[in-house]
mmCIF file with all atom_site columns, C-alpha atoms in Angstrom:
data_model
loop_
_atom_site.group_PDB
_atom_site.id
_atom_site.type_symbol
_atom_site.label_atom_id
_atom_site.label_alt_id
_atom_site.label_comp_id
_atom_site.label_asym_id
_atom_site.label_entity_id
_atom_site.label_seq_id
_atom_site.pdbx_PDB_ins_code
_atom_site.Cartn_x
_atom_site.Cartn_y
_atom_site.Cartn_z
_atom_site.occupancy
_atom_site.B_iso_or_equiv
_atom_site.pdbx_formal_charge
_atom_site.auth_seq_id
_atom_site.auth_comp_id
_atom_site.auth_asym_id
_atom_site.auth_atom_id
_atom_site.pdbx_PDB_model_num
ATOM 1   C CA . MET A 1 1   ? -17.490 -3.307  -6.081  1.00 0.00 ? 1304 MET A CA 1
ATOM 2   C CA . ARG A 1 2   ? -14.336 -4.421  -4.320  1.00 0.00 ? 1305 ARG A CA 1
ATOM 3   C CA . ARG A 1 3   ? -11.942 -7.090  -5.615  1.00 0.00 ? 1306 ARG A CA 1
ATOM 4   C CA . LEU A 1 4   ? -8.792  -8.516  -4.027  1.00 0.00 ? 1307 LEU A CA 1
ATOM 5   C CA . LEU A 1 5   ? -5.895  -8.229  -6.512  1.00 0.00 ? 1308 LEU A CA 1
ATOM 6   C CA . TRP A 1 6   ? -3.164  -9.759  -4.393  1.00 0.00 ? 1309 TRP A CA 1
ATOM 7   C CA . ALA A 1 7   ? -2.187  -10.629 -0.806  1.00 0.00 ? 1310 ALA A CA 1
ATOM 8   C CA . ASP A 1 8   ? 0.934   -12.062 0.828   1.00 0.00 ? 1311 ASP A CA 1
ATOM 9   C CA . HIS A 1 9   ? 3.002   -11.994 4.036   1.00 0.00 ? 1312 HIS A CA 1
ATOM 10  C CA . PHE A 1 10  ? 6.271   -10.094 4.465   1.00 0.00 ? 1313 PHE A CA 1
ATOM 11  C CA . SER A 1 11  ? 9.047   -10.112 7.011   1.00 0.00 ? 1314 SER A CA 1
ATOM 12  C CA . ALA A 1 12  ? 9.450   -6.344  7.556   1.00 0.00 ? 1315 ALA A CA 1
ATOM 13  C CA . GLN A 1 13  ? 13.071  -6.055  8.699   1.00 0.00 ? 1316 GLN A CA 1
ATOM 14  C CA . TYR A 1 14  ? 12.905  -2.359  9.523   1.00 0.00 ? 1317 TYR A CA 1
ATOM 15  C CA . GLY A 1 15  ? 9.216   -2.222  10.410  1.00 0.00 ? 1318 GLY A CA 1
ATOM 16  C CA . LEU A 1 16  ? 8.339   -0.698  7.022   1.00 0.00 ? 1319 LEU A CA 1
ATOM 17  C CA . ILE A 1 17  ? 6.450   -1.807  3.931   1.00 0.00 ? 1320 ILE A CA 1
ATOM 18  C CA . SER A 1 18  ? 6.890   0.075   0.654   1.00 0.00 ? 1321 SER A CA 1
ATOM 19  C CA . ILE A 1 19  ? 4.048   0.477   -1.874  1.00 0.00 ? 1322 ILE A CA 1
ATOM 20  C CA . ARG A 1 20  ? 5.258   2.157   -5.046  1.00 0.00 ? 1323 ARG A CA 1
ATOM 21  C CA . ASP A 1 21  ? 5.028   2.548   -8.774  1.00 0.00 ? 1324 ASP A CA 1
ATOM 22  C CA . PHE A 1 22  ? 7.495   0.052   -10.255 1.00 0.00 ? 1325 PHE A CA 1
ATOM 23  C CA . GLY A 1 23  ? 9.149   2.782   -12.349 1.00 0.00 ? 1326 GLY A CA 1
ATOM 24  C CA . THR A 1 24  ? 9.248   5.611   -9.800  1.00 0.00 ? 1327 THR A CA 1
ATOM 25  C CA . THR A 1 25  ? 12.257  7.506   -8.554  1.00 0.00 ? 1328 THR A CA 1
ATOM 26  C CA . ASP A 1 26  ? 10.149  9.197   -5.836  1.00 0.00 ? 1329 ASP A CA 1
ATOM 27  C CA . ASN A 1 27  ? 11.373  8.770   -2.316  1.00 0.00 ? 1330 ASN A CA 1
ATOM 28  C CA . PRO A 1 28  ? 9.292   10.372  0.453   1.00 0.00 ? 1331 PRO A CA 1
ATOM 29  C CA . VAL A 1 29  ? 11.230  11.713  3.420   1.00 0.00 ? 1332 VAL A CA 1
ATOM 30  C CA . ALA A 1 30  ? 10.183  11.352  7.044   1.00 0.00 ? 1333 ALA A CA 1
ATOM 31  C CA . ALA A 1 31  ? 10.015  14.500  9.154   1.00 0.00 ? 1334 ALA A CA 1
ATOM 32  C CA . THR A 1 32  ? 10.451  12.861  12.574  1.00 0.00 ? 1335 THR A CA 1
ATOM 33  C CA . GLY A 1 33  ? 10.880  9.138   11.962  1.00 0.00 ? 1336 GLY A CA 1
ATOM 34  C CA . GLU A 1 34  ? 7.771   8.471   14.069  1.00 0.00 ? 1337 GLU A CA 1
ATOM 35  C CA . GLU A 1 35  ? 5.221   8.776   11.226  1.00 0.00 ? 1338 GLU A CA 1
ATOM 36  C CA . GLU A 1 36  ? 2.740   5.961   10.604  1.00 0.00 ? 1339 GLU A CA 1
ATOM 37  C CA . VAL A 1 37  ? 2.959   6.665   6.894   1.00 0.00 ? 1340 VAL A CA 1
ATOM 38  C CA . ILE A 1 38  ? 4.986   8.881   4.570   1.00 0.00 ? 1341 ILE A CA 1
ATOM 39  C CA . SER A 1 39  ? 3.961   9.346   0.992   1.00 0.00 ? 1342 SER A CA 1
ATOM 40  C CA . SER A 1 40  ? 4.846   10.941  -2.316  1.00 0.00 ? 1343 SER A CA 1
ATOM 41  C CA . PRO A 1 41  ? 2.964   10.615  -5.623  1.00 0.00 ? 1344 PRO A CA 1
ATOM 42  C CA . GLY A 1 42  ? 4.897   7.481   -6.593  1.00 0.00 ? 1345 GLY A CA 1
ATOM 43  C CA . LYS A 1 43  ? 5.813   5.809   -3.294  1.00 0.00 ? 1346 LYS A CA 1
ATOM 44  C CA . THR A 1 44  ? 4.356   5.243   0.173   1.00 0.00 ? 1347 THR A CA 1
ATOM 45  C CA . TYR A 1 45  ? 6.016   3.770   3.252   1.00 0.00 ? 1348 TYR A CA 1
ATOM 46  C CA . VAL A 1 46  ? 3.797   2.301   5.972   1.00 0.00 ? 1349 VAL A CA 1
ATOM 47  C CA . ALA A 1 47  ? 5.180   1.641   9.465   1.00 0.00 ? 1350 ALA A CA 1
ATOM 48  C CA . THR A 1 48  ? 4.476   -1.924  10.606  1.00 0.00 ? 1351 THR A CA 1
ATOM 49  C CA . ARG A 1 49  ? 5.620   -4.328  13.241  1.00 0.00 ? 1352 ARG A CA 1
ATOM 50  C CA . SER A 1 50  ? 9.182   -5.551  12.803  1.00 0.00 ? 1353 SER A CA 1
ATOM 51  C CA . ASP A 1 51  ? 10.196  -9.009  11.668  1.00 0.00 ? 1354 ASP A CA 1
ATOM 52  C CA . THR A 1 52  ? 11.030  -9.962  15.263  1.00 0.00 ? 1355 THR A CA 1
ATOM 53  C CA . ASP A 1 53  ? 7.301   -9.615  16.090  1.00 0.00 ? 1356 ASP A CA 1
ATOM 54  C CA . GLY A 1 54  ? 6.104   -11.697 13.119  1.00 0.00 ? 1357 GLY A CA 1
ATOM 55  C CA . ASP A 1 55  ? 5.169   -11.304 9.470   1.00 0.00 ? 1358 ASP A CA 1
ATOM 56  C CA . VAL A 1 56  ? 2.985   -8.519  8.075   1.00 0.00 ? 1359 VAL A CA 1
ATOM 57  C CA . ARG A 1 57  ? 0.078   -9.316  5.750   1.00 0.00 ? 1360 ARG A CA 1
ATOM 58  C CA . VAL A 1 58  ? -0.227  -6.891  2.824   1.00 0.00 ? 1361 VAL A CA 1
ATOM 59  C CA . GLU A 1 59  ? -3.351  -6.781  0.630   1.00 0.00 ? 1362 GLU A CA 1
ATOM 60  C CA . LEU A 1 60  ? -4.006  -4.874  -2.612  1.00 0.00 ? 1363 LEU A CA 1
ATOM 61  C CA . TRP A 1 61  ? -7.663  -4.242  -3.426  1.00 0.00 ? 1364 TRP A CA 1
ATOM 62  C CA . LEU A 1 62  ? -9.519  -2.554  -6.277  1.00 0.00 ? 1365 LEU A CA 1
ATOM 63  C CA . GLY A 1 63  ? -12.380 -0.469  -4.896  1.00 0.00 ? 1366 GLY A CA 1
ATOM 64  C CA . ASP A 1 64  ? -13.213 1.169   -1.589  1.00 0.00 ? 1367 ASP A CA 1
ATOM 65  C CA . PRO A 1 65  ? -12.821 -0.359  1.872   1.00 0.00 ? 1368 PRO A CA 1
ATOM 66  C CA . GLU A 1 66  ? -15.751 -1.605  3.912   1.00 0.00 ? 1369 GLU A CA 1
ATOM 67  C CA . PRO A 1 67  ? -16.508 0.211   7.152   1.00 0.00 ? 1370 PRO A CA 1
ATOM 68  C CA . GLY A 1 68  ? -14.482 -1.359  9.937   1.00 0.00 ? 1371 GLY A CA 1
ATOM 69  C CA . HIS A 1 69  ? -11.711 -2.628  7.622   1.00 0.00 ? 1372 HIS A CA 1
ATOM 70  C CA . GLY A 1 70  ? -8.945  -1.277  9.843   1.00 0.00 ? 1373 GLY A CA 1
ATOM 71  C CA . ARG A 1 71  ? -7.845  2.243   10.698  1.00 0.00 ? 1374 ARG A CA 1
ATOM 72  C CA . GLU A 1 72  ? -7.185  4.609   7.794   1.00 0.00 ? 1375 GLU A CA 1
ATOM 73  C CA . VAL A 1 73  ? -3.675  6.103   7.739   1.00 0.00 ? 1376 VAL A CA 1
ATOM 74  C CA . LEU A 1 74  ? -3.642  7.464   4.157   1.00 0.00 ? 1377 LEU A CA 1
ATOM 75  C CA . ASP A 1 75  ? -6.175  8.871   1.700   1.00 0.00 ? 1378 ASP A CA 1
ATOM 76  C CA . ALA A 1 76  ? -4.253  10.363  -1.224  1.00 0.00 ? 1379 ALA A CA 1
ATOM 77  C CA . GLU A 1 77  ? -3.750  10.233  -4.964  1.00 0.00 ? 1380 GLU A CA 1
ATOM 78  C CA . MET A 1 78  ? -0.859  8.113   -6.203  1.00 0.00 ? 1381 MET A CA 1
ATOM 79  C CA . GLU A 1 79  ? 0.598   7.954   -9.691  1.00 0.00 ? 1382 GLU A CA 1
ATOM 80  C CA . PHE A 1 80  ? 1.332   4.519   -11.162 1.00 0.00 ? 1383 PHE A CA 1
ATOM 81  C CA . VAL A 1 81  ? 2.914   5.564   -14.467 1.00 0.00 ? 1384 VAL A CA 1
ATOM 82  C CA . SER A 1 82  ? 4.175   2.052   -15.189 1.00 0.00 ? 1385 SER A CA 1
ATOM 83  C CA . GLY A 1 83  ? 0.817   0.445   -14.349 1.00 0.00 ? 1386 GLY A CA 1
ATOM 84  C CA . ILE A 1 84  ? 2.664   -1.869  -11.976 1.00 0.00 ? 1387 ILE A CA 1
ATOM 85  C CA . VAL A 1 85  ? 2.542   -1.712  -8.171  1.00 0.00 ? 1388 VAL A CA 1
ATOM 86  C CA . SER A 1 86  ? 5.599   -2.949  -6.290  1.00 0.00 ? 1389 SER A CA 1
ATOM 87  C CA . VAL A 1 87  ? 5.065   -4.074  -2.690  1.00 0.00 ? 1390 VAL A CA 1
ATOM 88  C CA . ALA A 1 88  ? 8.169   -4.740  -0.659  1.00 0.00 ? 1391 ALA A CA 1
ATOM 89  C CA . ASP A 1 89  ? 10.213  -4.596  2.466   1.00 0.00 ? 1392 ASP A CA 1
ATOM 90  C CA . PRO A 1 90  ? 12.518  -1.628  1.660   1.00 0.00 ? 1393 PRO A CA 1
ATOM 91  C CA . VAL A 1 91  ? 15.543  -3.963  1.901   1.00 0.00 ? 1394 VAL A CA 1
ATOM 92  C CA . ASP A 1 92  ? 14.174  -6.023  -1.040  1.00 0.00 ? 1395 ASP A CA 1
ATOM 93  C CA . PRO A 1 93  ? 12.766  -3.216  -3.215  1.00 0.00 ? 1396 PRO A CA 1
ATOM 94  C CA . ASP A 1 94  ? 10.942  -5.283  -5.847  1.00 0.00 ? 1397 ASP A CA 1
ATOM 95  C CA . SER A 1 95  ? 9.938   -8.487  -4.146  1.00 0.00 ? 1398 SER A CA 1
ATOM 96  C CA . GLU A 1 96  ? 6.320   -8.512  -5.421  1.00 0.00 ? 1399 GLU A CA 1
ATOM 97  C CA . THR A 1 97  ? 4.754   -6.748  -8.373  1.00 0.00 ? 1400 THR A CA 1
ATOM 98  C CA . VAL A 1 98  ? 1.112   -6.532  -9.397  1.00 0.00 ? 1401 VAL A CA 1
ATOM 99  C CA . ARG A 1 99  ? -0.156  -5.193  -12.738 1.00 0.00 ? 1402 ARG A CA 1
ATOM 100 C CA . LEU A 1 100 ? -3.020  -2.706  -12.454 1.00 0.00 ? 1403 LEU A CA 1
ATOM 101 C CA . PRO A 1 101 ? -5.885  -2.593  -14.973 1.00 0.00 ? 1404 PRO A CA 1
ATOM 102 C CA . ARG A 1 102 ? -4.378  0.659   -16.286 1.00 0.00 ? 1405 ARG A CA 1
ATOM 103 C CA . ALA A 1 103 ? -1.491  3.060   -15.701 1.00 0.00 ? 1406 ALA A CA 1
ATOM 104 C CA . GLY A 1 104 ? -2.146  6.490   -14.221 1.00 0.00 ? 1407 GLY A CA 1
ATOM 105 C CA . ARG A 1 105 ? -3.544  8.203   -11.140 1.00 0.00 ? 1408 ARG A CA 1
ATOM 106 C CA . TRP A 1 106 ? -5.395  6.204   -8.503  1.00 0.00 ? 1409 TRP A CA 1
ATOM 107 C CA . ARG A 1 107 ? -7.094  7.286   -5.301  1.00 0.00 ? 1410 ARG A CA 1
ATOM 108 C CA . THR A 1 108 ? -5.147  5.313   -2.712  1.00 0.00 ? 1411 THR A CA 1
ATOM 109 C CA . ARG A 1 109 ? -6.449  4.527   0.744   1.00 0.00 ? 1412 ARG A CA 1
ATOM 110 C CA . VAL A 1 110 ? -4.323  2.604   3.214   1.00 0.00 ? 1413 VAL A CA 1
ATOM 111 C CA . ARG A 1 111 ? -5.858  0.932   6.248   1.00 0.00 ? 1414 ARG A CA 1
ATOM 112 C CA . VAL A 1 112 ? -3.970  -0.897  8.984   1.00 0.00 ? 1415 VAL A CA 1
ATOM 113 C CA . GLN A 1 113 ? -4.839  -3.404  11.692  1.00 0.00 ? 1416 GLN A CA 1
ATOM 114 C CA . GLY A 1 114 ? -2.842  -4.223  14.810  1.00 0.00 ? 1417 GLY A CA 1
ATOM 115 C CA . VAL A 1 115 ? -1.657  -2.452  17.953  1.00 0.00 ? 1418 VAL A CA 1
ATOM 116 C CA . PRO A 1 116 ? 0.833   -1.044  18.758  1.00 0.00 ? 1419 PRO A CA 1
ATOM 117 C CA . ARG A 1 117 ? 2.246   -1.666  15.246  1.00 0.00 ? 1420 ARG A CA 1
ATOM 118 C CA . PRO A 1 118 ? 0.231   -3.014  12.299  1.00 0.00 ? 1421 PRO A CA 1
ATOM 119 C CA . HIS A 1 119 ? 0.255   -6.697  11.397  1.00 0.00 ? 1422 HIS A CA 1
ATOM 120 C CA . THR A 1 120 ? -2.007  -6.083  8.363   1.00 0.00 ? 1423 THR A CA 1
ATOM 121 C CA . VAL A 1 121 ? -1.740  -3.349  5.704   1.00 0.00 ? 1424 VAL A CA 1
ATOM 122 C CA . SER A 1 122 ? -4.634  -3.078  3.234   1.00 0.00 ? 1425 SER A CA 1
ATOM 123 C CA . VAL A 1 123 ? -4.227  -0.835  0.176   1.00 0.00 ? 1426 VAL A CA 1
ATOM 124 C CA . PHE A 1 124 ? -7.394  0.166   -1.683  1.00 0.00 ? 1427 PHE A CA 1
ATOM 125 C CA . LEU A 1 125 ? -7.043  1.603   -5.189  1.00 0.00 ? 1428 LEU A CA 1
ATOM 126 C CA . ARG A 1 126 ? -9.896  3.340   -7.011  1.00 0.00 ? 1429 ARG A CA 1
ATOM 127 C CA . GLU A 1 127 ? -9.889  4.973   -10.405 1.00 0.00 ? 1430 GLU A CA 1
ATOM 128 C CA . GLU A 1 128 ? -10.810 8.652   -10.342 1.00 0.00 ? 1431 GLU A CA 1
ATOM 129 C CA . ASP A 1 129 ? -13.263 8.568   -13.241 1.00 0.00 ? 1432 ASP A CA 1
ATOM 130 C CA . GLY A 1 130 ? -16.273 10.473  -12.020 1.00 0.00 ? 1433 GLY A CA 1
ATOM 131 C CA . GLY A 1 131 ? -16.943 8.368   -8.973  1.00 0.00 ? 1434 GLY A CA 1
ATOM 132 C CA . HIS A 1 132 ? -16.990 4.873   -10.443 1.00 0.00 ? 1435 HIS A CA 1
ATOM 133 C CA . SER A 1 133 ? -15.030 2.188   -8.628  1.00 0.00 ? 1436 SER A CA 1
ATOM 134 C CA . ALA A 1 134 ? -12.433 0.142   -10.417 1.00 0.00 ? 1437 ALA A CA 1
#
């Protein structure tokens, strides 16, 4: 079962959206600067369209995506030690926070929509508890 936790629009000044654990000190590093996504256990950056091209919609979901819900750019495990997800333009590092049902590890899938740069970023979080969805 899938449930929308939160959604909003951002003005992505540098064409990036950050999804991170509120308490993390992780900071993933780009290899080329052309990556669609860079990720560490506590923080993920997703390349988007810039603010000059319009706002970017960001969605946080519990559960797995439906087929056709954008193009997948990340399927990884993230650690939300604080139990709080921060979604932000990197210039404003804590502009939105969302409390998760629990702290810990979550399978994290990121899907994007929009060409050439995404106008929508959908983050799907699922507990890794033997295959049951959150």
